[in-house]
Coordinates of C-alpha atoms in Angstrom, one line a residue:
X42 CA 49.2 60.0 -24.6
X43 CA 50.4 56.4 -24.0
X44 CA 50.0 54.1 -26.5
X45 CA 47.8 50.8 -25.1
X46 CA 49.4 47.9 -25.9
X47 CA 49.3 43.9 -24.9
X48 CA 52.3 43.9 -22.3
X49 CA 54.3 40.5 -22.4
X50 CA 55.5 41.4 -19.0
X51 CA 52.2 41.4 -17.6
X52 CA 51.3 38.0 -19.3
X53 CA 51.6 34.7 -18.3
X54 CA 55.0 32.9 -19.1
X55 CA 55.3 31.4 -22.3
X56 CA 54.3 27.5 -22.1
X57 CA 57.2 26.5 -24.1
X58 CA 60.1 27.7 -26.0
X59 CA 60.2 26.5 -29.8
X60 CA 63.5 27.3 -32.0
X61 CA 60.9 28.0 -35.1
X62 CA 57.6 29.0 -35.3
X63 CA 55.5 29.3 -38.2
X64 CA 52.3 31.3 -39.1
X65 CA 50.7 29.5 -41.8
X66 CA 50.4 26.1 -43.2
X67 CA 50.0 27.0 -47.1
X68 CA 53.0 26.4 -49.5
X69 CA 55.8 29.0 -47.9
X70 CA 54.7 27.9 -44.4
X71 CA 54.7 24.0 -45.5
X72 CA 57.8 24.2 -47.1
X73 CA 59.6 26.5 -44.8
X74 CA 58.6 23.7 -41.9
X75 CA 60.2 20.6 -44.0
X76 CA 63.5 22.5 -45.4
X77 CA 63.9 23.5 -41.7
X78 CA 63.3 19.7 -40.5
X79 CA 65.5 18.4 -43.4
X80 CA 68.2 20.8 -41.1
X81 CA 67.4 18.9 -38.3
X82 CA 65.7 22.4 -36.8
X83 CA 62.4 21.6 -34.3
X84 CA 59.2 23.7 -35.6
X85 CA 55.6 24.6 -34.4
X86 CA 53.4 25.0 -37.3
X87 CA 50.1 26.6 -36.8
X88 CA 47.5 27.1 -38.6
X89 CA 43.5 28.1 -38.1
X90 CA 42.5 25.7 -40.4
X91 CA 41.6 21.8 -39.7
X92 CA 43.8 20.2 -42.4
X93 CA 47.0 21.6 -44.2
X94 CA 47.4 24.0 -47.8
X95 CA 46.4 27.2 -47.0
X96 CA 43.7 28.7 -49.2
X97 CA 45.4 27.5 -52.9
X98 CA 45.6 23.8 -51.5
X99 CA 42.9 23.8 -49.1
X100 CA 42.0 20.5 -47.9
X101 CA 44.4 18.7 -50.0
X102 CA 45.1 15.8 -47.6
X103 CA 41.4 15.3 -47.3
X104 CA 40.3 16.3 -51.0
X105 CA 39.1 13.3 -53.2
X106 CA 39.5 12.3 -56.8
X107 CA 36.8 13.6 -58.6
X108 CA 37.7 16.8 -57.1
X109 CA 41.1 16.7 -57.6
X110 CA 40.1 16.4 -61.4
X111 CA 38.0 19.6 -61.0
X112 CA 40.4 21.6 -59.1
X113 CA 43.5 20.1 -62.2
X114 CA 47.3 19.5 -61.3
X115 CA 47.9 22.8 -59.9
X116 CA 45.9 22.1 -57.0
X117 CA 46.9 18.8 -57.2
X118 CA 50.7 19.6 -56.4
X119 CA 50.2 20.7 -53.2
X120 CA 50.1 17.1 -52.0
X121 CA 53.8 16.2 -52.3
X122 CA 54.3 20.0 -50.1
X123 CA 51.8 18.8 -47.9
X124 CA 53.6 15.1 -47.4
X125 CA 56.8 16.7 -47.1
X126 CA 55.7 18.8 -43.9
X127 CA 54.5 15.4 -42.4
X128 CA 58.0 14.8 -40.1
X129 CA 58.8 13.9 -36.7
X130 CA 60.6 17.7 -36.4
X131 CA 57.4 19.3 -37.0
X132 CA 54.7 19.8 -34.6
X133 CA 51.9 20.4 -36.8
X134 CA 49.1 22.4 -34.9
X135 CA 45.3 22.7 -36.7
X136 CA 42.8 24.2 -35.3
X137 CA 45.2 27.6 -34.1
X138 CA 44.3 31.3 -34.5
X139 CA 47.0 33.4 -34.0
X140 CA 45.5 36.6 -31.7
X141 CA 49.1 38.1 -31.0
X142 CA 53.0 38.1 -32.1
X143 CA 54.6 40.3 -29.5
X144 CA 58.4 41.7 -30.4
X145 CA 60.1 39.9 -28.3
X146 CA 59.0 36.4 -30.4
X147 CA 56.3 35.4 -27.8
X148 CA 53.2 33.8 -30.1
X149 CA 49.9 33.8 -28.5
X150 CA 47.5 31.8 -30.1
X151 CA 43.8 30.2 -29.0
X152 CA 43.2 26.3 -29.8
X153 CA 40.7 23.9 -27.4
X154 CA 39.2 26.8 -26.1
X155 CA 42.1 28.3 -24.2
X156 CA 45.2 30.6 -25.0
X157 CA 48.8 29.2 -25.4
X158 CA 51.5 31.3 -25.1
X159 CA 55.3 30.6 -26.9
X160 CA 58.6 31.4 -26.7
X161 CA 60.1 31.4 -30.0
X162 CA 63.7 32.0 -31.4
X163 CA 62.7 32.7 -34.7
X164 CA 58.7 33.5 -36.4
X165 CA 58.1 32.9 -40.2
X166 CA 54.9 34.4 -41.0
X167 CA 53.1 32.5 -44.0
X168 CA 49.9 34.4 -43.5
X169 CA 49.3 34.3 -47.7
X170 CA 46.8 36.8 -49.4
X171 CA 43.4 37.6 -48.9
X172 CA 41.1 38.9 -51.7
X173 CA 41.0 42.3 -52.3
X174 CA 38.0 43.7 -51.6
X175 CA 35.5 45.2 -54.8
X176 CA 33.3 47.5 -53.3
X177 CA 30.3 48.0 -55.9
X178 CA 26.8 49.0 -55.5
X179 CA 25.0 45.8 -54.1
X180 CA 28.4 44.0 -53.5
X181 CA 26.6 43.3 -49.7
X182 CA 23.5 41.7 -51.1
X183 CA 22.8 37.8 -50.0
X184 CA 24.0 35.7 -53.1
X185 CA 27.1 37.8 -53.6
X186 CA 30.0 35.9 -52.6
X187 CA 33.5 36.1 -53.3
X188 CA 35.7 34.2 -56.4
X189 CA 37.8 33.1 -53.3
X190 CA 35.0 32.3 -50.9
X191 CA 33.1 30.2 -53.6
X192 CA 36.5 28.2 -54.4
X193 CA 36.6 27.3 -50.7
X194 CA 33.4 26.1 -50.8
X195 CA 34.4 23.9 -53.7
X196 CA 37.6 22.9 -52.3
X197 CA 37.1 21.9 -48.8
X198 CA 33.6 20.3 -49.2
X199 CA 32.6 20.1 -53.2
X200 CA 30.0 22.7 -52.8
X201 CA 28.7 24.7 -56.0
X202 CA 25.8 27.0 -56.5
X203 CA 23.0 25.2 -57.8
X204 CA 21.6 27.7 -60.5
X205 CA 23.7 29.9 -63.0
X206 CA 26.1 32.1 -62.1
X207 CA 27.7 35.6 -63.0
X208 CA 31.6 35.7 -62.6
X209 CA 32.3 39.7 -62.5
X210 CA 35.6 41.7 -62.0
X211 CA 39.2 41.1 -62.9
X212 CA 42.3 38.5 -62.7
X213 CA 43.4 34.9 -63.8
X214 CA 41.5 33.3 -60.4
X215 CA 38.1 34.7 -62.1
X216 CA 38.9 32.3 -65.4
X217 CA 40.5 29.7 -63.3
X218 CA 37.3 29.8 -60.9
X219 CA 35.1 29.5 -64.1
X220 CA 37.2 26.9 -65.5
X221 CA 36.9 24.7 -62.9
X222 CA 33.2 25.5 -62.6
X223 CA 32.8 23.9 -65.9
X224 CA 34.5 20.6 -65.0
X225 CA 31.9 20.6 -62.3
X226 CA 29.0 21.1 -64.3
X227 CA 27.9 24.4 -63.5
X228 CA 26.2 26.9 -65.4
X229 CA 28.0 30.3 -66.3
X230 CA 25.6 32.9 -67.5
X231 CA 28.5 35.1 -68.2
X232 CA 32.0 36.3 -67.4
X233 CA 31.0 40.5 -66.4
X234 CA 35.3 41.5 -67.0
X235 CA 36.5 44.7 -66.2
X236 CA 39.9 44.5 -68.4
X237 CA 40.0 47.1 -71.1
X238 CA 42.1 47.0 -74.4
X239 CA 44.3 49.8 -72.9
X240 CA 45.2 47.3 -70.1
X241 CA 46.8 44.9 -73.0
X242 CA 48.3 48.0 -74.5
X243 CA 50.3 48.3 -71.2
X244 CA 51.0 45.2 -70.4
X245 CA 52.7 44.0 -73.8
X246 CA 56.1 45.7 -72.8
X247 CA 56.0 43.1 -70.2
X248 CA 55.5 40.3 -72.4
X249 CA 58.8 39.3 -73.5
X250 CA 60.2 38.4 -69.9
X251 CA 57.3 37.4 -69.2
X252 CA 58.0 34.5 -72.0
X253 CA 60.1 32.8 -69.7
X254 CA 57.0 31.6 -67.6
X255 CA 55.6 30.3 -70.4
X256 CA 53.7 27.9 -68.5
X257 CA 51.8 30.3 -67.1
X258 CA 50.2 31.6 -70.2
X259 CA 50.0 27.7 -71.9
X260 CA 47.8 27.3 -68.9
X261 CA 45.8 31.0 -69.0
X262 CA 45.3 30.7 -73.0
X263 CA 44.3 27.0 -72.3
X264 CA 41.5 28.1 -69.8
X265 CA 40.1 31.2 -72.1
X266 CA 39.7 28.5 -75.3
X267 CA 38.0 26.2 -72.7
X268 CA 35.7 28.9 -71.7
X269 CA 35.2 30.3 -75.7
X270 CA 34.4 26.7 -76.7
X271 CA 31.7 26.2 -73.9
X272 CA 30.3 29.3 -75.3
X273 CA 30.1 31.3 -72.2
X274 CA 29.2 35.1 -73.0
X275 CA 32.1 37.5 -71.7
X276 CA 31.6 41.0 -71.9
X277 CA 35.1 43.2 -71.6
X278 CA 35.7 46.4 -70.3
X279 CA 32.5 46.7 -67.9
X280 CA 32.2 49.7 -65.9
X281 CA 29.1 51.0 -63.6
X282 CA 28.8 47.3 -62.2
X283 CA 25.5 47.5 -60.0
X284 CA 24.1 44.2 -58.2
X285 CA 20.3 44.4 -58.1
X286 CA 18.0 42.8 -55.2
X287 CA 16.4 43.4 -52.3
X288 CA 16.5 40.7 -49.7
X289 CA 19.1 38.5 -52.7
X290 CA 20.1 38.7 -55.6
X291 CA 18.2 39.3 -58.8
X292 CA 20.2 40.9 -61.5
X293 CA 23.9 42.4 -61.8
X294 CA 23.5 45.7 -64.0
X295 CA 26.6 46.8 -66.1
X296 CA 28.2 49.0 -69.6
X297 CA 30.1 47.0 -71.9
X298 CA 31.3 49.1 -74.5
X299 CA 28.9 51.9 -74.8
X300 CA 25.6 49.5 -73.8
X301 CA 24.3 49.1 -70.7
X302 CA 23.3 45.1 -70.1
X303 CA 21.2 43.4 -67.0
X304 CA 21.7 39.9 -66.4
X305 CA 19.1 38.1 -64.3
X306 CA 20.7 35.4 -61.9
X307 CA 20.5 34.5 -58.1
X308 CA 24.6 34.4 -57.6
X309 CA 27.2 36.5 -58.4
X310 CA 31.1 36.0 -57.6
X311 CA 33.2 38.8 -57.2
X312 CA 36.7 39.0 -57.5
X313 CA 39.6 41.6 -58.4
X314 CA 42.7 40.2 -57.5
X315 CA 44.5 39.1 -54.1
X316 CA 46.4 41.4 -51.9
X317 CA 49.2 40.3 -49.1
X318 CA 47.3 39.7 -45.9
X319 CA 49.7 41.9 -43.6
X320 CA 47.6 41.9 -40.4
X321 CA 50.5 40.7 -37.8
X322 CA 53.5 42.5 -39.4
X323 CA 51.8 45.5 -39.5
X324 CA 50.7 44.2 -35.4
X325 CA 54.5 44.4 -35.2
X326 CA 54.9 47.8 -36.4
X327 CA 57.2 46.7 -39.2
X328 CA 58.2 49.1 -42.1
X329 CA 55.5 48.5 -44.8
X330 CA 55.8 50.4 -48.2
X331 CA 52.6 51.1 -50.8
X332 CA 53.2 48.7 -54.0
X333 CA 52.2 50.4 -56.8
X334 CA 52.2 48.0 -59.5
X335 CA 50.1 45.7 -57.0
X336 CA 48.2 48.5 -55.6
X337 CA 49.0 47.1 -52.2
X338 CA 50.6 47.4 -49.0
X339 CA 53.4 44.9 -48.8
X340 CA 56.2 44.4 -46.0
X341 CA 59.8 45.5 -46.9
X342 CA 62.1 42.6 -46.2
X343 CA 65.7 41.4 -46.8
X344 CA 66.1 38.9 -49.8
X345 CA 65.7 36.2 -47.1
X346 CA 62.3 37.6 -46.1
X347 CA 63.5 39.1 -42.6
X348 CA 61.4 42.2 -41.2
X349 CA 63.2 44.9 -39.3
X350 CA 62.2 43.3 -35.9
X351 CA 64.9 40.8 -35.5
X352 CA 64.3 37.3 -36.1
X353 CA 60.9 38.1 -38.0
X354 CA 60.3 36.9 -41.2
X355 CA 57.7 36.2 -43.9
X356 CA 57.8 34.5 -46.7
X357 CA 54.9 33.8 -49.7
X358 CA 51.8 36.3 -50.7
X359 CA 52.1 37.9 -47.3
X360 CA 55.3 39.5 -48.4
X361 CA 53.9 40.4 -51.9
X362 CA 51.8 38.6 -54.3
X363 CA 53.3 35.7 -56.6
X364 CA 51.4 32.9 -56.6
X365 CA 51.9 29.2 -54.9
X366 CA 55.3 27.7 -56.7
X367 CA 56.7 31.1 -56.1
X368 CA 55.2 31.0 -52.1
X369 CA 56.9 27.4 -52.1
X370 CA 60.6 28.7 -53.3
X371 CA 60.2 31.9 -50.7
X372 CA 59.1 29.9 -48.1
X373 CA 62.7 27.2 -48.5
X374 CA 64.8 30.4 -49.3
X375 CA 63.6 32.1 -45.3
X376 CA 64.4 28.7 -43.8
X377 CA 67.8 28.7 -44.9
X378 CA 68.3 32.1 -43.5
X379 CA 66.9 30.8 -40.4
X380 CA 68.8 27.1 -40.5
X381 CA 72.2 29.3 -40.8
X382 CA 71.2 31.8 -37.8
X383 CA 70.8 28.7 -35.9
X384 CA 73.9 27.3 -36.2
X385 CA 73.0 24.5 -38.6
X386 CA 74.4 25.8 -41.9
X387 CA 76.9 28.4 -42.9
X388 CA 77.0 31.2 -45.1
X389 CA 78.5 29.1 -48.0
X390 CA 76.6 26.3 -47.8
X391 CA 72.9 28.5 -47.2
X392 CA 74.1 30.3 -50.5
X393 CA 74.9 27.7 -52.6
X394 CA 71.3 25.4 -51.4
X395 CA 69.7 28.7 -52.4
X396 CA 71.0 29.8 -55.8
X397 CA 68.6 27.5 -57.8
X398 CA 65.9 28.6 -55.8
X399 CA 67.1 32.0 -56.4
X400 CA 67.1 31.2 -60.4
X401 CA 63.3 29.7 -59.9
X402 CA 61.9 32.5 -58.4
X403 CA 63.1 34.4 -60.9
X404 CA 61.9 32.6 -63.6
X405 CA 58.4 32.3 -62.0
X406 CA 58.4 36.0 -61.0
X407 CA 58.7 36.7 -64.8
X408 CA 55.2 37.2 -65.3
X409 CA 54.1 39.1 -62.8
X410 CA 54.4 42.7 -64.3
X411 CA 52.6 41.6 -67.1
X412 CA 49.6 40.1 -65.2
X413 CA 49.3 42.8 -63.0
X414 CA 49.0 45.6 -65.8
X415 CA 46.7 43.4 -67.7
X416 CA 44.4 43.1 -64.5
X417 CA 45.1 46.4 -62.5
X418 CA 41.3 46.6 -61.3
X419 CA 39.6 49.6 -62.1
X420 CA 39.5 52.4 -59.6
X421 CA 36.1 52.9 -59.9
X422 CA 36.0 49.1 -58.4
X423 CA 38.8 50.0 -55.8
X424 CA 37.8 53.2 -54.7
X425 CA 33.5 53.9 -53.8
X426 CA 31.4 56.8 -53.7
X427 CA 28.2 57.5 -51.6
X428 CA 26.4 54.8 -49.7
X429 CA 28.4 51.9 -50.8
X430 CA 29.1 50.0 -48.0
X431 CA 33.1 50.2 -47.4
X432 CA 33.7 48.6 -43.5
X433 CA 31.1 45.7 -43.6
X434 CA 31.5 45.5 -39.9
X435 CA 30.2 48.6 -38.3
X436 CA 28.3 50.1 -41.8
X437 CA 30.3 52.8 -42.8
X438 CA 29.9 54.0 -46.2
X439 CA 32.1 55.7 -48.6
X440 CA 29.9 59.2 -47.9
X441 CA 31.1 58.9 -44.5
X442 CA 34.7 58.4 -45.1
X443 CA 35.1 61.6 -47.3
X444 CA 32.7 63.1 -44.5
X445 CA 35.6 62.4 -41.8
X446 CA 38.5 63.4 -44.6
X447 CA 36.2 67.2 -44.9
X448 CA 36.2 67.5 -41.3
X449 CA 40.1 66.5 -40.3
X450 CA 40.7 63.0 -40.8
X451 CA 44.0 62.7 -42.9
X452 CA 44.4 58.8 -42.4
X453 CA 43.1 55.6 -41.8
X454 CA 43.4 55.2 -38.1
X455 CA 42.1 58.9 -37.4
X456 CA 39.0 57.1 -39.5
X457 CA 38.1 54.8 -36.2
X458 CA 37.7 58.0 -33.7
X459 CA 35.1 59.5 -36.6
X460 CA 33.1 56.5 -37.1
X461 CA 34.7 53.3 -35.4
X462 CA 35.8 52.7 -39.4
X463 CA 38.1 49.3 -39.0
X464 CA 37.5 48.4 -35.5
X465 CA 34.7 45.5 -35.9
X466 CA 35.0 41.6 -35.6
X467 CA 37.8 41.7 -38.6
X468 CA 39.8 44.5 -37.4
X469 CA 40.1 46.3 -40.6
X470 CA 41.4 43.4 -43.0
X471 CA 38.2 43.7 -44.9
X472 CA 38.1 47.6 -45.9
X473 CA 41.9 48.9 -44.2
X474 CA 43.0 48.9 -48.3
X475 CA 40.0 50.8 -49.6
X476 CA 39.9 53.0 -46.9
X477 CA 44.0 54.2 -47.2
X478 CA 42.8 54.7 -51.0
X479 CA 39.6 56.5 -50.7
X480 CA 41.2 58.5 -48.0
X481 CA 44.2 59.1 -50.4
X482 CA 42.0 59.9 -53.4
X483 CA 40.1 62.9 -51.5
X484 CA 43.5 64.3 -50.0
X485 CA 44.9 63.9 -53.8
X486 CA 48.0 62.4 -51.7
X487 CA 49.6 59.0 -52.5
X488 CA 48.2 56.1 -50.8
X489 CA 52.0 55.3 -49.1
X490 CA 51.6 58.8 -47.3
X491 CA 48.3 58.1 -45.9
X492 CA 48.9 54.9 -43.9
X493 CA 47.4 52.2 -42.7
X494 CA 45.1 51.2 -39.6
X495 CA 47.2 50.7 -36.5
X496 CA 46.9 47.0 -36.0
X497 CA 46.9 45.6 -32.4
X498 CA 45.9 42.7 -30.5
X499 CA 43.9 41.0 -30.8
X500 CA 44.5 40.1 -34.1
X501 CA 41.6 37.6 -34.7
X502 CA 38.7 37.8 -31.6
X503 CA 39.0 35.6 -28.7
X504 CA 37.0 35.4 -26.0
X505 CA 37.6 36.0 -22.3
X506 CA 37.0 32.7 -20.9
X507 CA 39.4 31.3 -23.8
X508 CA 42.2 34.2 -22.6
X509 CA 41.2 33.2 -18.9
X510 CA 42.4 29.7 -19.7
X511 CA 46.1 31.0 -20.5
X512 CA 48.6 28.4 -20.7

């Protein structure tokens, strides 16, 4: 059988030709766009969003001071990135959803209602990380949002819940969320975490290197006295998380060591950690390998970020998950690969601008073993059983899946033909990594060997009229 696939051929000719584009406007895709202008190297910078920063600096040319004092200086710092993408050499597109990357380096993407095709010489994806998802009974139920979701809300228009909330799951976002939620005033009934003392145990032969990002556990131990001082309840090592409620939200049930407690509220945030969002290089068919410390699917690369489809690259979370200052030094280090395959610097020169760079991300890099065995969520979180919903968009459950594995299925694309698993409005993004896990998990096979969803285009919906309308 032929394999169907969007056929550049058959397209209309690319509007323009750009010598850089770039997929993302968060800190690799800023700061890949200004060390490539600062090289005197033309980009296109698209992004979906209305303003610049991604999802960790969300609106920050737009954000004001009292919630720059919510969000503290991390958030803050994004500014000077954002300023420094704000040059004559980059064209700065908002408002553009990326629906294919072809190859050959074409870059469709939808803006103003219609489809513009371009030509480029080189692509730097900046997609960043999307939040992985925690599929627990109830985790559908009006009121539930995610950690993520709910910071968005905060960031790009101040929004908070008005009554108390439960903060459940895993991960330094789930204090920094309820951190910030208390410099906004908001009630915390309590912090539901799913860390164990075993998970300390195996993280503290990570601790040592880990020393050398001291900032980042100044800032962690800073939040947790914050939150211990404001006398929020947090219950560790919670298991059998249930969210109770019929048309919303009315109680999350849970075990904290050996008790089982239910905590009336109307919202509950859920978050365990952020995975690479891998949607167009896996589009692109590029090598992809299973991270088992991150329990993640990540893109291999070169040290300079390049895919093996030639003049592809990625740079930040979507290559692996490190956090912003670390998304910011990948993002410089890719442009200088690309400013030297251009012509405008040489091997020498690319290598010495990149050796500090090199020695920061290092240094910032430190701590990453040692926060992701302290907050490996739980595979009872990861990985459902019976009628919990796993692909929100066409309401398969986790019975179904290991239905399809009894009767054949032996990956996640053979999951669509069974039940159209992955193949709603989000194309798999939502459930692709709990289903290669579940799938894995029945086989008794590792995740890597079960696969992922065959990603193809579209990669974000777009209507006909807005296709029709081709440039």
């Amino acid at each position: 059988m032929t394999e169907l696939t969007a056929n550049p051929q058959h397209a209309k000719a690319p509007s323009r030709h750009v010598p850089v584009v770039i997929i993302g406007s968060g800190p690799a895709g800023l700061s890949a766009a200004s060390e490539c202008a600062q090289h005197g190297i033309n980009t296109l910078l698209l992004d979906e969003q209305n303003s610049m920063g991604g999802q960790i600096y969300r609106s920050i040319t737009q954000t004001n001071a009292q919630r720059h004092a919510i969000l503290g200086p991390d958030y803050t710092a994004g500014a000077a990135i954002a300023k420094a993408a704000q040059h004559p050499l980059i064209d700065y597109s908002p408002n553009s959803t990326v629906w294919q990357v072809n190859r050959d380096r074409q870059v469709s993407y939808k803006k103003d209602g219609k489809s513009v095709t371009v030509q480029a010489d080189h692509i730097i994806l900046a997609t960043g990380a999307m939040e992985r998802p925690f599929p627990v009974s109830g985790w559908t139920t009006p009121g539930v949002l995610s950690g993520g979701g709910a910071q968005i809300l905060l960031k790009s228009a101040g929004v908070v819940p008005n009554g108390p909330v439960v903060l459940a799951g895993c991960g330094p976002l789930l204090y920094l969320l309820a951190y910030q939620y208390l410099q906004a005033n908001v009630a915390i009934t309590a912090i539901v975490d799913t860390s164990r003392r075993a998970d300390i145990k195996a993280a503290l032969p990570h601790l040592f290197p880990a020393l050398r990002a001291f900032n980042y556990l100044r800032k962690g131990l800073n939040m947790i006295n914050a939150i211990k001082k404001a006398n929020i309840p947090v219950y560790k090592g919670c298991t059998d998380i249930a969210i109770q409620g019929d048309d919303t939200v009315d109680s999350i049930r849970f075990t904290s060591q050996g008790t089982t407690h239910t905590l009336k509220t109307d919202v509950v945030l859920l978050h365990q950690g952020v995975i690479p969002n891998t949607q167009i290089s896996w589009s692109l068919r590029a090598e992809h390998e299973w991270n088992s410390e991150q329990l993640c699917w990540t893109p291999v690369t070169s040290d300079w970020g390049a895919l093996d489809v030639p003049g592809i690259y990625t740079a930040g979370d979507g290559a692996g998950i490190g956090g912003a200052v670390v998304a910011a030094l990948q993002g410089k280090l890719t442009a200088l690969e690309v400013c030297q395959q251009l012509g405008k610097l040489d091997s020498a020169k690319r290598d010495a601008l990149a050796a500090p760079l090199r020695n920061d991300l290092r240094r910032n890099l430190a701590i990453r073993p040692f926060i992701d065995a302290l907050y490996e969520p739980k595979k009872a979180n990861r990985i459902p059983t019976g009628d919990t919903l796993v692909c929100r968009c066409e309401a398969v459950t986790a019975a179904d899946i290991s239905s399809y594995v009894e009767h054949g299925c032996v990956g996640p694309n053979q999951a669509k033909a069974f039940g159209r698993c992955g193949m709603g409005p989000c194309q798999g993004r939502q459930c692709g990594t709990t289903v290669t896990e579940l799938i894995a998990d029945k086989l008794q096979r590792p995740a890597g060997d079960v696969g992922y969803y065959r990603i193809r285009p579209p990669i974000k919906p777009i209507t006909l009229a807005e296709l029709a309308g081709n440039d």
